[in-house]
């Protein structure tokens, strides 16, 4: 728990990288992870989970969370990258204290709520939701799609998308083998409308 909380200080400064010449009409919003080797010279992105290139999936806009804090100098118009901008020091305790004070005020000094919401997972959910909400306002999206690990920020994004437009179809893709007891995938608030799995055995377990 302490490591999870401390991760806020080491990921204090998230920024968005995108092509300012934004244009186009999009129907599918894809939320995924990115690494440096996933980007192509033409500014497109190869998604390792869906085995798709960002320019080939028709009418799609991609919001990528950089796992290695890399963003290429050229990006296609349909991509936004959320990355941590590292400073001189690994931990930014000034920002950490600021986030803590905001959490205390938002939770109205409730110890139970502070314990629940003051974590890296909740912090990341707020960061990503800002970029998602910005896109949802720009286009009439039909689908929100993401490789799915039942992480809190993914459930939060799916839940917020349905609040924005109840007709949006949320889809999650289980891209890896299941744990011996996959309790994290139990259906709950924020779970996707549709869950894509690898075959009948996974479907039976789920």
Short mmCIF file of C-alpha atoms in Angstrom, two decimals:
data_model
loop_
_atom_site.label_atom_id
_atom_site.label_comp_id
_atom_site.label_asym_id
_atom_site.label_seq_id
_atom_site.Cartn_x
_atom_site.Cartn_y
_atom_site.Cartn_z
CA UNK A 1 0.00 0.00 0.00
CA UNK A 2 2.81 2.39 0.89
CA UNK A 3 4.57 1.68 -2.41
CA UNK A 4 1.34 2.37 -4.28
CA UNK A 5 0.95 5.72 -2.50
CA UNK A 6 4.62 6.64 -3.01
CA UNK A 7 4.24 5.99 -6.76
CA UNK A 8 2.24 9.25 -6.94
CA UNK A 9 5.41 11.17 -6.05
CA UNK A 10 7.44 9.40 -8.74
CA UNK A 11 4.75 10.03 -11.40
CA UNK A 12 3.87 13.56 -10.41
CA UNK A 13 4.02 15.34 -13.76
CA UNK A 14 1.90 13.66 -16.44
CA UNK A 15 1.63 15.56 -19.72
CA UNK A 16 -0.28 15.00 -22.97
CA UNK A 17 1.52 14.82 -26.31
CA UNK A 18 -0.58 15.14 -29.47
CA UNK A 19 -0.60 16.63 -32.92
CA UNK A 20 -2.07 20.12 -32.65
CA UNK A 21 -3.52 19.91 -36.15
CA UNK A 22 -6.36 17.77 -34.82
CA UNK A 23 -8.97 16.90 -37.42
CA UNK A 24 -11.29 14.12 -38.41
CA UNK A 25 -14.41 12.28 -37.32
CA UNK A 26 -13.93 9.28 -35.05
CA UNK A 27 -16.31 6.61 -33.81
CA UNK A 28 -14.01 4.30 -31.82
CA UNK A 29 -11.94 5.50 -28.87
CA UNK A 30 -9.07 3.12 -28.06
CA UNK A 31 -7.29 3.30 -24.70
CA UNK A 32 -4.06 1.31 -24.60
CA UNK A 33 -0.43 1.14 -23.44
CA UNK A 34 2.55 2.19 -25.57
CA UNK A 35 6.29 1.52 -25.74
CA UNK A 36 8.95 3.19 -27.85
CA UNK A 37 9.28 0.22 -30.21
CA UNK A 38 5.53 0.32 -31.00
CA UNK A 39 5.80 3.57 -32.99
CA UNK A 40 6.50 3.66 -36.72
CA UNK A 41 8.48 6.19 -38.76
CA UNK A 42 5.28 7.55 -40.31
CA UNK A 43 3.92 8.58 -36.90
CA UNK A 44 1.52 5.65 -36.56
CA UNK A 45 1.30 3.15 -33.70
CA UNK A 46 1.30 -0.65 -33.73
CA UNK A 47 -0.79 -1.97 -30.86
CA UNK A 48 0.69 -5.18 -29.43
CA UNK A 49 -2.59 -6.27 -27.83
CA UNK A 50 -4.96 -5.93 -30.79
CA UNK A 51 -2.31 -6.46 -33.48
CA UNK A 52 -3.59 -3.36 -35.26
CA UNK A 53 -1.96 -0.22 -36.63
CA UNK A 54 -3.59 3.05 -35.59
CA UNK A 55 -3.97 4.20 -39.20
CA UNK A 56 -5.68 0.97 -40.28
CA UNK A 57 -8.49 0.84 -37.73
CA UNK A 58 -11.19 2.87 -39.42
CA UNK A 59 -12.37 6.08 -37.69
CA UNK A 60 -10.41 5.38 -34.50
CA UNK A 61 -8.77 7.76 -32.03
CA UNK A 62 -6.04 6.40 -29.75
CA UNK A 63 -5.21 7.51 -26.21
CA UNK A 64 -1.98 5.82 -25.19
CA UNK A 65 -0.44 5.59 -21.74
CA UNK A 66 3.32 5.50 -22.24
CA UNK A 67 4.86 2.68 -20.21
CA UNK A 68 8.42 3.93 -20.81
CA UNK A 69 7.76 7.70 -20.92
CA UNK A 70 8.51 7.90 -24.65
CA UNK A 71 6.71 10.03 -27.21
CA UNK A 72 7.91 10.24 -30.84
CA UNK A 73 8.57 13.67 -32.42
CA UNK A 74 5.93 13.04 -35.09
CA UNK A 75 2.46 11.70 -34.37
CA UNK A 76 -0.55 10.99 -36.53
CA UNK A 77 -3.57 13.22 -35.90
CA UNK A 78 -5.52 10.43 -34.23
CA UNK A 79 -3.13 9.80 -31.31
CA UNK A 80 -2.69 11.32 -27.86
CA UNK A 81 0.10 10.09 -25.59
CA UNK A 82 -0.06 10.45 -21.81
CA UNK A 83 3.46 10.30 -20.38
CA UNK A 84 5.27 11.05 -17.18
CA UNK A 85 7.71 13.94 -17.60
CA UNK A 86 10.64 13.10 -15.39
CA UNK A 87 12.48 15.82 -13.48
CA UNK A 88 15.90 15.97 -11.87
CA UNK A 89 14.74 14.00 -8.85
CA UNK A 90 12.86 10.71 -8.92
CA UNK A 91 10.30 11.83 -6.34
CA UNK A 92 8.39 15.11 -6.34
CA UNK A 93 7.21 15.41 -2.73
CA UNK A 94 5.94 18.96 -3.20
CA UNK A 95 3.40 17.72 -5.74
CA UNK A 96 2.75 14.65 -3.58
CA UNK A 97 1.70 16.87 -0.66
CA UNK A 98 -0.48 18.95 -3.01
CA UNK A 99 -2.29 15.81 -4.24
CA UNK A 100 -2.73 14.62 -0.66
CA UNK A 101 -4.29 17.92 0.44
CA UNK A 102 -6.66 17.83 -2.57
CA UNK A 103 -7.63 14.24 -1.69
CA UNK A 104 -8.35 15.19 1.92
CA UNK A 105 -10.57 18.08 0.84
CA UNK A 106 -12.38 16.05 -1.84
CA UNK A 107 -13.02 13.24 0.65
CA UNK A 108 -14.18 15.77 3.27
CA UNK A 109 -11.66 14.45 5.82
CA UNK A 110 -13.15 10.96 5.74
CA UNK A 111 -10.36 8.55 6.72
CA UNK A 112 -12.10 5.68 4.93
CA UNK A 113 -12.41 7.60 1.66
CA UNK A 114 -8.87 8.99 1.87
CA UNK A 115 -7.55 5.46 2.38
CA UNK A 116 -9.52 4.31 -0.67
CA UNK A 117 -8.83 7.17 -3.08
CA UNK A 118 -5.33 8.35 -2.16
CA UNK A 119 -3.47 5.84 -4.31
CA UNK A 120 -1.59 5.78 -7.59
CA UNK A 121 -4.45 3.89 -9.27
CA UNK A 122 -6.99 6.58 -8.39
CA UNK A 123 -4.54 9.33 -9.32
CA UNK A 124 -3.90 7.73 -12.73
CA UNK A 125 -7.64 7.36 -13.29
CA UNK A 126 -8.11 11.12 -12.95
CA UNK A 127 -5.22 11.88 -15.31
CA UNK A 128 -6.47 9.53 -18.03
CA UNK A 129 -10.12 10.54 -17.62
CA UNK A 130 -9.28 14.16 -18.48
CA UNK A 131 -7.91 13.10 -21.88
CA UNK A 132 -10.83 10.71 -22.46
CA UNK A 133 -13.47 13.30 -21.55
CA UNK A 134 -11.85 15.80 -23.90
CA UNK A 135 -12.23 13.36 -26.77
CA UNK A 136 -15.77 12.35 -25.85
CA UNK A 137 -16.79 15.99 -26.15
CA UNK A 138 -15.30 16.31 -29.64
CA UNK A 139 -16.93 13.34 -31.38
CA UNK A 140 -19.99 11.15 -31.17
CA UNK A 141 -18.13 8.00 -30.18
CA UNK A 142 -19.91 4.68 -30.54
CA UNK A 143 -17.32 2.43 -28.88
CA UNK A 144 -14.67 2.69 -26.16
CA UNK A 145 -12.19 -0.17 -26.50
CA UNK A 146 -9.28 -1.19 -24.27
CA UNK A 147 -7.05 -4.16 -23.44
CA UNK A 148 -8.53 -5.05 -20.07
CA UNK A 149 -6.83 -6.02 -16.82
CA UNK A 150 -9.65 -4.79 -14.54
CA UNK A 151 -7.42 -2.00 -13.29
CA UNK A 152 -9.25 0.73 -11.33
CA UNK A 153 -8.55 3.39 -13.95
CA UNK A 154 -10.04 1.18 -16.69
CA UNK A 155 -13.24 0.64 -14.71
CA UNK A 156 -13.37 4.36 -13.99
CA UNK A 157 -13.00 5.28 -17.67
CA UNK A 158 -15.70 2.82 -18.75
CA UNK A 159 -18.02 4.10 -16.04
CA UNK A 160 -17.42 7.76 -16.93
CA UNK A 161 -17.94 7.03 -20.64
CA UNK A 162 -21.37 5.56 -19.92
CA UNK A 163 -22.27 8.64 -17.87
CA UNK A 164 -21.25 10.83 -20.79
CA UNK A 165 -23.31 8.82 -23.26
CA UNK A 166 -25.29 5.80 -22.09
CA UNK A 167 -25.36 4.44 -25.65
CA UNK A 168 -21.59 4.07 -25.89
CA UNK A 169 -20.56 0.41 -26.03
CA UNK A 170 -17.57 -0.34 -23.78
CA UNK A 171 -15.41 -3.32 -24.78
CA UNK A 172 -12.53 -4.90 -22.88
CA UNK A 173 -10.09 -7.47 -24.23
CA UNK A 174 -8.51 -10.03 -21.90
CA UNK A 175 -5.15 -10.23 -23.63
CA UNK A 176 -3.28 -12.62 -21.32
CA UNK A 177 -3.72 -15.91 -19.51
CA UNK A 178 -6.06 -15.86 -16.53
CA UNK A 179 -4.80 -16.10 -12.96
CA UNK A 180 -5.63 -19.31 -11.07
CA UNK A 181 -8.49 -17.39 -9.39
CA UNK A 182 -9.25 -14.29 -11.49
CA UNK A 183 -11.28 -12.47 -8.83
CA UNK A 184 -10.24 -9.10 -10.27
CA UNK A 185 -12.44 -9.85 -13.30
CA UNK A 186 -15.63 -10.34 -11.31
CA UNK A 187 -18.37 -8.19 -12.83
CA UNK A 188 -18.77 -4.87 -11.00
CA UNK A 189 -19.43 -1.19 -11.63
CA UNK A 190 -17.26 0.04 -14.49
CA UNK A 191 -16.90 -3.40 -16.07
CA UNK A 192 -17.12 -3.33 -19.88
CA UNK A 193 -20.38 -4.13 -21.66
CA UNK A 194 -18.56 -6.78 -23.67
CA UNK A 195 -15.48 -8.78 -22.66
CA UNK A 196 -13.43 -10.41 -25.39
CA UNK A 197 -11.57 -13.59 -24.40
CA UNK A 198 -9.22 -16.07 -26.08
CA UNK A 199 -11.51 -19.06 -26.31
CA UNK A 200 -14.13 -21.32 -24.79
CA UNK A 201 -12.00 -22.29 -21.79
CA UNK A 202 -11.52 -18.67 -20.72
CA UNK A 203 -15.20 -17.95 -21.30
CA UNK A 204 -16.16 -20.93 -19.12
CA UNK A 205 -13.92 -19.75 -16.26
CA UNK A 206 -15.15 -16.17 -16.51
#
